[in-house]
Amino acid sequence: MTKIVTCIAPVNIAVIKYWGKQDEELIIPLNDSLSGTISTEFMCAKTTIMVSPLLTENKFWLNGKEQSFDNKRLNNCIQEVRRRANPELPQLNWKISICSENNFPTAAGLASSAAGYACLVSAFAALYEIKGDISSIARRGSGSACRSIYGGWVRWCKGVKNDGSDSIAKQIAAASHWLEMRVLILVVNDTRKKYSSTDGMQRGVKTSELLKYRSQTIVPRRIEAMVKAINEKDFHTFARLTMEDSNQFHAICLDTYPPCVYMNDTSHGIAELVHLYNEYKASNKVAYTFDAGPNACLYLLESEVEEFLAVINEAFPPRENQVDYLRGIPVTNRCIPEKMRLSLNIKRHEEGMLKYIIHTKIGDGPQLSHRPEDHLLDEAGLPKR
Ligand code: PMV
């Protein structure tokens, strides 16, 4: 009678940011946003859910620790999947066991909640046999999670209905559309506690007039330009729009009162280096974007990866003998061409300003598995480890 499924789901990195809600409860955003879905090969959330008449209690484990089931966003998602299911399904009345983990450190401040909720909702949708779009359900867990329901390039359309039913994500291009696209995630060493995106957004909506202007006037036209740049694989324009949008998002965070400061000196140093490199190349070859934290996400084409990594290593050298510094897709070590070195005049920062780098690419949406060896829960609904 028991039903069990396991799902893996991707992280996504926005190039046009979501920041600010018009409805806090339903999580309806003030503006559309657009992101690239990151391959699950090196970064993903994995969730197993079991529903069974034999379970006596609802249970939830995250990264090896038991969590309270009394979590509003989790319960909003469960309520919403149940509402969409055929009410006659017996499993709707069975207790639930959930076990979830990320294959990258949550402490790195990388968008783990987006992958986590996309994973959770995809698994529930399979167990409760739900058809059709489920991005509006994932949205109730974490806004940006709705974009992780699809692979490739994804737009979250804010919608016009008060109930949020048309606030959904849509794929604008598959991962295969721009195969040369690569992503470098520069994990910045930082211990400062940041404000949660929920608090930051709330404060921004209340106090920042720039936020109003951005969502009403700038994003609608910028997002159309971004869709066009992606469709045409126009990297130069894509990069410019990405960097402008990240900068504007952080400007709004500073325009918030009291301000939310997410980028640190290392983040600004990385942005400066990208501009220096792009100027030297006389066109945009690398784009940076920063979310609600100091880590940099760089979009660049495969042809630039080796050289730009050499530039990063020159400016932000790793600690001596550091193992596992460059993770993900392997890269051949390269030296910076002498002419470029002289011309760029790179400022060398202290060693160890970056914790590590993940080299990855654009990938597909969530994937389900029914294979027993993939499940994180055993037959009794308890974590295997
Ligand atoms: O989904 P949330 O509440 O974690 O918000 C994420 C907001 C940003 O990551 C900063 C931007 C975005 O569009 O992903």
Coordinates of N, CA and C in Angstrom, one line a residue, residues 23 75 141 149-150 168 192 298 315-316 330 375:
D23 N 1.7 40.2 -2.9 CA 0.9 39.4 -2.0 C 1.8 38.5 -1.2
N75 N 3.4 23.5 4.7 CA 2.0 23.1 4.8 C 1.2 23.8 3.7
G141 N 6.2 27.7 -1.7 CA 7.3 27.4 -0.7 C 8.3 28.5 -0.7
I149 N 11.2 24.5 -11.5 CA 10.3 23.4 -12.0 C 10.6 23.1 -13.5
Y150 N 11.3 24.0 -14.2 CA 11.6 23.8 -15.6 C 13.1 23.9 -15.8
I168 N 2.9 31.9 -12.7 CA 3.5 30.7 -13.0 C 4.8 30.8 -13.8
R192 N 29.5 37.0 7.9 CA 28.5 37.9 8.3 C 27.1 37.4 8.1
L298 N 28.8 33.7 -12.2 CA 29.3 34.3 -13.5 C 28.7 33.4 -14.6
A315 N 43.9 37.1 -9.5 CA 43.3 38.2 -8.6 C 43.0 37.6 -7.3
F316 N 42.4 36.4 -7.2 CA 41.9 35.9 -6.0 C 42.6 34.5 -5.8
P330 N 35.7 19.6 -15.1 CA 37.1 19.9 -15.1 C 37.6 20.9 -16.1
H375 N 16.3 6.0 -3.0 CA 15.5 6.6 -1.9 C 16.3 6.9 -0.7

